[in-house]
PDB file of C-alpha atoms in Angstrom:
ATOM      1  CA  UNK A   1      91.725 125.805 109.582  1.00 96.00           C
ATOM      2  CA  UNK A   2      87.763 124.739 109.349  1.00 98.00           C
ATOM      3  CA  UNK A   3      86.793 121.728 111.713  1.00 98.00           C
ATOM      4  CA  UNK A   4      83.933 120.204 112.673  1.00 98.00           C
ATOM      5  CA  UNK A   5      82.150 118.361 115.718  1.00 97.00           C
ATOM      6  CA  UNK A   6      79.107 116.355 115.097  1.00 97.00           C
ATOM      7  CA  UNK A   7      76.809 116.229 117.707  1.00 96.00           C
ATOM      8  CA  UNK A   8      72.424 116.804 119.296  1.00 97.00           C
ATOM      9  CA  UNK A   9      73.427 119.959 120.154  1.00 96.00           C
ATOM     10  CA  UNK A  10      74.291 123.531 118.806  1.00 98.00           C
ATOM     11  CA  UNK A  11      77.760 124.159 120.096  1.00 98.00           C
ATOM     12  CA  UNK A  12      78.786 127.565 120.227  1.00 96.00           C
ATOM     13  CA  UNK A  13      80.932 127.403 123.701  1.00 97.00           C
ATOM     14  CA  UNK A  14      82.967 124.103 123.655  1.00 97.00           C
ATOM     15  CA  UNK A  15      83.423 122.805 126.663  1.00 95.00           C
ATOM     16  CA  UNK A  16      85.986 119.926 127.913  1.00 94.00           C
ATOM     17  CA  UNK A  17      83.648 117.062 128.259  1.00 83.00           C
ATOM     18  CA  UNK A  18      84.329 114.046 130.815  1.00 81.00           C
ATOM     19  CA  UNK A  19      83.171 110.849 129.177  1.00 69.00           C
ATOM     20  CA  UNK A  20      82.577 107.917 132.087  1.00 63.00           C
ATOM     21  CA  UNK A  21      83.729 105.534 129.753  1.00 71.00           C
ATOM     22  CA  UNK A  22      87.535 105.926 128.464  1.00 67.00           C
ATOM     23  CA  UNK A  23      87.927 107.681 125.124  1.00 82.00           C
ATOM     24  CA  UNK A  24      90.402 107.413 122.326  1.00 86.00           C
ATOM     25  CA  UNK A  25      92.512 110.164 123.758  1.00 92.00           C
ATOM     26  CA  UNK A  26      91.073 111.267 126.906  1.00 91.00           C
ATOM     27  CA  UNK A  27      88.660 113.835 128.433  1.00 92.00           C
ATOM     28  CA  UNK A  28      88.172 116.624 126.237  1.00 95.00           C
ATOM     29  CA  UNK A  29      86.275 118.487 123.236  1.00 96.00           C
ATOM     30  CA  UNK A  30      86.559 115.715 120.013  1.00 95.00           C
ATOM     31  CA  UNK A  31      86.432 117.667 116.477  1.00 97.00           C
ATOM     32  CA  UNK A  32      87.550 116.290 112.796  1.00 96.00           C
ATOM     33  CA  UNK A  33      88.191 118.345 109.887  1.00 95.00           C
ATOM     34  CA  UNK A  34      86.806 115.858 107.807  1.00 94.00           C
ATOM     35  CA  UNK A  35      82.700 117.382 107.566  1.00 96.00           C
ATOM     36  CA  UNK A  36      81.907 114.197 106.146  1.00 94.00           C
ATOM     37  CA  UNK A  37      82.929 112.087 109.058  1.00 91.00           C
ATOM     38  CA  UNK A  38      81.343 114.740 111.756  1.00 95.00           C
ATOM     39  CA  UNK A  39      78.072 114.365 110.049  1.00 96.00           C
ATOM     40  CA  UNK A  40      78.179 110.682 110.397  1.00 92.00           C
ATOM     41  CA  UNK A  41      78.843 111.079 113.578  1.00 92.00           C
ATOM     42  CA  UNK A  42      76.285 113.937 114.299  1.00 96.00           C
ATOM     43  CA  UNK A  43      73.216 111.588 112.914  1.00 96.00           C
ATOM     44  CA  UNK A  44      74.678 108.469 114.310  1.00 92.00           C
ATOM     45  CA  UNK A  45      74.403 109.906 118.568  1.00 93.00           C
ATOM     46  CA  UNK A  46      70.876 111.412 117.839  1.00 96.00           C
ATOM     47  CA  UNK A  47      69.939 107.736 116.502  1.00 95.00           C
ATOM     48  CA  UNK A  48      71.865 106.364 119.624  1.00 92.00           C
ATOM     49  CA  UNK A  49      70.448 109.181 122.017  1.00 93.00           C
ATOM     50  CA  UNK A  50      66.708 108.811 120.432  1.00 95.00           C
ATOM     51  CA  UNK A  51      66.895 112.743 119.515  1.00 95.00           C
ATOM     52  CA  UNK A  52      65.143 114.408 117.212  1.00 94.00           C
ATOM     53  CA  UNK A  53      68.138 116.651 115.924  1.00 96.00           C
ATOM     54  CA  UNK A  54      71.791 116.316 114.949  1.00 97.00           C
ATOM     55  CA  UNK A  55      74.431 119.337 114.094  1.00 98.00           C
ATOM     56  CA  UNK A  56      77.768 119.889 112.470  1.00 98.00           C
ATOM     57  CA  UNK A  57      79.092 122.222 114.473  1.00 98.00           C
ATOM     58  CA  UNK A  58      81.836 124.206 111.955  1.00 98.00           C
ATOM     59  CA  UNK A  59      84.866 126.158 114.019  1.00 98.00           C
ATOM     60  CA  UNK A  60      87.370 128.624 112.929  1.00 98.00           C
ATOM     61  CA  UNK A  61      90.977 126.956 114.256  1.00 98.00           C
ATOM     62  CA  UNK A  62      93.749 128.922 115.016  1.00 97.00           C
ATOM     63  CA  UNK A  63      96.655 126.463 113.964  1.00 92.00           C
ATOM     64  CA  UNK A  64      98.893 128.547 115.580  1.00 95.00           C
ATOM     65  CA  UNK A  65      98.123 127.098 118.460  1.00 96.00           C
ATOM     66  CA  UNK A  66     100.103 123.873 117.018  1.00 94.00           C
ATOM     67  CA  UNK A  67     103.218 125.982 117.762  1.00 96.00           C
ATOM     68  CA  UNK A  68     102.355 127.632 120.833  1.00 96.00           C
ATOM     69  CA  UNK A  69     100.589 124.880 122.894  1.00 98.00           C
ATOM     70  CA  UNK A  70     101.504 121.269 124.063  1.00 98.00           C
ATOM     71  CA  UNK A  71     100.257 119.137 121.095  1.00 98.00           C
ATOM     72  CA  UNK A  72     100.978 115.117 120.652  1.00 97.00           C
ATOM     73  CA  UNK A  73     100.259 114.339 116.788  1.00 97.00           C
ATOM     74  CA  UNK A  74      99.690 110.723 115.574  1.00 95.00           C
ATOM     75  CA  UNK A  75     100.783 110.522 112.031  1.00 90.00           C
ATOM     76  CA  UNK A  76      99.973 106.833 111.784  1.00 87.00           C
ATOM     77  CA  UNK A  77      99.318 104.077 114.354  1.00 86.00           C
ATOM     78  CA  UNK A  78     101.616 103.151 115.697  1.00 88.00           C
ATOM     79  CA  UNK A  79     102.827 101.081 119.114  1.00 90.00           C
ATOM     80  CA  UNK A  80     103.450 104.610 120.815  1.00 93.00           C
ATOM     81  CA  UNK A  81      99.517 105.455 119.629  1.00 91.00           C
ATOM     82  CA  UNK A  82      97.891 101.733 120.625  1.00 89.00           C
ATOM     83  CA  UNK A  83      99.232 102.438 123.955  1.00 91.00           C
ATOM     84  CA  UNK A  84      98.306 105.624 124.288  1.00 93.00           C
ATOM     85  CA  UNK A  85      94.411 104.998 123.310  1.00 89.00           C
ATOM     86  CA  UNK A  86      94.743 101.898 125.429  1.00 87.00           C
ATOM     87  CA  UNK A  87      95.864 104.312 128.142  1.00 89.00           C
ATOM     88  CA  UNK A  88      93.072 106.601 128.219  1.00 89.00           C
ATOM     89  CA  UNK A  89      90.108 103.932 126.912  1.00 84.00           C
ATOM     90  CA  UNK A  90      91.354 101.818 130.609  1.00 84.00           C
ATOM     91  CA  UNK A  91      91.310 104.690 132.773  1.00 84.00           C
ATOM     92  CA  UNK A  92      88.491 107.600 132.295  1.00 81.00           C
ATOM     93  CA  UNK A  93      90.496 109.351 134.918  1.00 84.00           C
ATOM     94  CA  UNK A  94      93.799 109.000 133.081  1.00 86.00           C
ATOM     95  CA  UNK A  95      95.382 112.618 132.652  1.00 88.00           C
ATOM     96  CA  UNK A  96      98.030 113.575 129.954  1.00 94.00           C
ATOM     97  CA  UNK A  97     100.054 116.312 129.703  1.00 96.00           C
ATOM     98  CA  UNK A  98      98.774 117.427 126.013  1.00 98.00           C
ATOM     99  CA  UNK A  99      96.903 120.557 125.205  1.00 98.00           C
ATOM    100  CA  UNK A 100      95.519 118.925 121.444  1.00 98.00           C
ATOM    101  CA  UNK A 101      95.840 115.133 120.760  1.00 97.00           C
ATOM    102  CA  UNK A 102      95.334 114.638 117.215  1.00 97.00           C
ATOM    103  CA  UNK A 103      95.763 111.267 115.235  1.00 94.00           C
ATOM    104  CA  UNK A 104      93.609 108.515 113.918  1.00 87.00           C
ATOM    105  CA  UNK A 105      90.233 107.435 115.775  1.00 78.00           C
ATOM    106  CA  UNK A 106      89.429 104.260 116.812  1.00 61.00           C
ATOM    107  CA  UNK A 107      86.458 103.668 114.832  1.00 61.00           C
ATOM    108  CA  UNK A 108      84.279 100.543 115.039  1.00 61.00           C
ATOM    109  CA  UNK A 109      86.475  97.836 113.769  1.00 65.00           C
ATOM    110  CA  UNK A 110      89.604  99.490 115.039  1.00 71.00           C
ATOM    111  CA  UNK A 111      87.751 100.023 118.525  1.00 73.00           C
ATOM    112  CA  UNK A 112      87.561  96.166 118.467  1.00 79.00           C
ATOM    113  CA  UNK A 113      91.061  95.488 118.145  1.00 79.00           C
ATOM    114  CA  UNK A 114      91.577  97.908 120.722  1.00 79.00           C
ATOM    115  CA  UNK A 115      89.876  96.088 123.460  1.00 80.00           C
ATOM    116  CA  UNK A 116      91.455  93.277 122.396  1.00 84.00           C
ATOM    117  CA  UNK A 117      94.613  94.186 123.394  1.00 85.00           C
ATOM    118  CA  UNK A 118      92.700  96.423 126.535  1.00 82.00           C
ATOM    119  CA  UNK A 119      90.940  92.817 128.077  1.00 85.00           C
ATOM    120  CA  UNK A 120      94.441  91.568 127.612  1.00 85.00           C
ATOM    121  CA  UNK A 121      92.983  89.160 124.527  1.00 89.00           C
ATOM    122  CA  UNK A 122      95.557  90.228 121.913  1.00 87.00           C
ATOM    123  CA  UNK A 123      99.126  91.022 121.977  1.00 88.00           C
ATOM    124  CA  UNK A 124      99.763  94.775 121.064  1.00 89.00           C
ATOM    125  CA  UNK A 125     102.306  93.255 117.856  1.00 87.00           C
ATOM    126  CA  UNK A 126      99.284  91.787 116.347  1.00 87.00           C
ATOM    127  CA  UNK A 127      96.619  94.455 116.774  1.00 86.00           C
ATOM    128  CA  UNK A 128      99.170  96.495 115.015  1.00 84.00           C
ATOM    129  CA  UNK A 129      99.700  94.350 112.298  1.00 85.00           C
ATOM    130  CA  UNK A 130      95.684  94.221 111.634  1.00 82.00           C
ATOM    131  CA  UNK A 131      95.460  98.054 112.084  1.00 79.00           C
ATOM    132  CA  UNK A 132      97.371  98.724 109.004  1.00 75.00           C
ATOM    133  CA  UNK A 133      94.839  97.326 106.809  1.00 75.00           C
ATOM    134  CA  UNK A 134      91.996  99.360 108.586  1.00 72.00           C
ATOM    135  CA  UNK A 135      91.014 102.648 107.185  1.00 72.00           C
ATOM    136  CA  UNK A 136      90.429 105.218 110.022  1.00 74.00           C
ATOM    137  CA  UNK A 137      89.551 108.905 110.517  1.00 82.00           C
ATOM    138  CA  UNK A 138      91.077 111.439 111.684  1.00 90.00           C
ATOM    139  CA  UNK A 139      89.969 113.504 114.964  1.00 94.00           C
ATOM    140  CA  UNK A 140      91.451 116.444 117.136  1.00 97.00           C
ATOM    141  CA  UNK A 141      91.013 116.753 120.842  1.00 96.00           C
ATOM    142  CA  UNK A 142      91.183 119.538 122.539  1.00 97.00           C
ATOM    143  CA  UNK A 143      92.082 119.105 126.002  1.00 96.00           C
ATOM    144  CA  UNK A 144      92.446 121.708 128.242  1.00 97.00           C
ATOM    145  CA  UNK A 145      90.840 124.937 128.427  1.00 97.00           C
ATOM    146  CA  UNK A 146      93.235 126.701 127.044  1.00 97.00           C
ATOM    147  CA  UNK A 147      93.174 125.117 123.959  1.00 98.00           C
ATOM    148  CA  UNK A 148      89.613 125.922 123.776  1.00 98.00           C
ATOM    149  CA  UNK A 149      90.731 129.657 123.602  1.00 97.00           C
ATOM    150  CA  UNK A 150      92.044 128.634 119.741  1.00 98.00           C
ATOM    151  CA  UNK A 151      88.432 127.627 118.323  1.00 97.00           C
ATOM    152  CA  UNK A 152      86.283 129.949 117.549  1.00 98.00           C
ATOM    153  CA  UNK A 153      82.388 128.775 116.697  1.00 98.00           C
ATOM    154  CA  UNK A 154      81.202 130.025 112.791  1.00 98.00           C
ATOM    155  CA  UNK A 155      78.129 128.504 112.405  1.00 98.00           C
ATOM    156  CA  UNK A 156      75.165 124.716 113.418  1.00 98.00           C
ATOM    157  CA  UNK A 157      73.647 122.701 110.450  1.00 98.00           C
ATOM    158  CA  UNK A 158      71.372 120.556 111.261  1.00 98.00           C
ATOM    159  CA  UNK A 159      72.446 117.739 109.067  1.00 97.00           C
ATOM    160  CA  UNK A 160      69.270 114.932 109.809  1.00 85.00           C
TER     161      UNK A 160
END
């Protein structure tokens, strides 16, 4: 399977990154396989990061590593997913027991209903209800090393 990661850099060895802030699902190495959505992404952190340059990173993915490794797939959101993001956006230490997390992102507007319900503004039935109507992407997270071992780096566009 082809994915993607957007991002300033060429990325050729992924590496499990440690974000101080909390993340949709965790510490770890975020990819899509939606190009379109990993370019966005891509232009929108060298606009954020004032660089000059911003890749799509494409990756050769083993899938079956789906069978071999510890993977939690979100089909949909869902109350088991909304507290699972809430989870690991509260705590940036916050460790799960997944190789590959994969399941909807919490874009902009869904970010927003997630803190909601994180600064205890919004019960989790509601956000819910509002996240069905919200479109959302889709990303993969690799987690541990060993999930790393799956990917295997093709080629860098620069995409700005």
């Amino acid at each position: 399977m082809i994915i993607y990661h957007g991002s300033t850099e060429i990325v050729n060895v992924p590496r499990i990154i440690k974000a101080f802030t909390g993340r949709d699902f965790g510490t770890g190495f975020y990819t899509t396989d939606i190009r379109e959505q990993a370019t966005k992404w891509a232009k929108r952190q060298a606009k954020a990061r004032k660089k000059a340059d911003a890749y799509l990173n494409t990756y050769e993915f083993d899938d079956s590593a789906l069978q071999i490794l510890k993977v939690k797939a979100f089909a949909d959101y869902s109350l088991e997913w909304l507290d699972f993001v809430v989870e690991c956006r509260k705590n940036s230490n916050y460790q799960h027991e997944h190789d590959i997390v994969i399941g909807k992102i919490a874009n902009d507007d869904v970010g927003e209903t997630i803190q909601a319900v994180v600064d205890g503004l919004s019960p989790k039935d509601f956000a819910l209800s509002k996240l069905v109507f919200m479109y959302a992407n889709k990303q993969i997270c690799f987690s541990t090393a060993k999930a790393l071992e799956y990917l295997q780096f093709i080629s860098a566009e620069r995409v700005n």
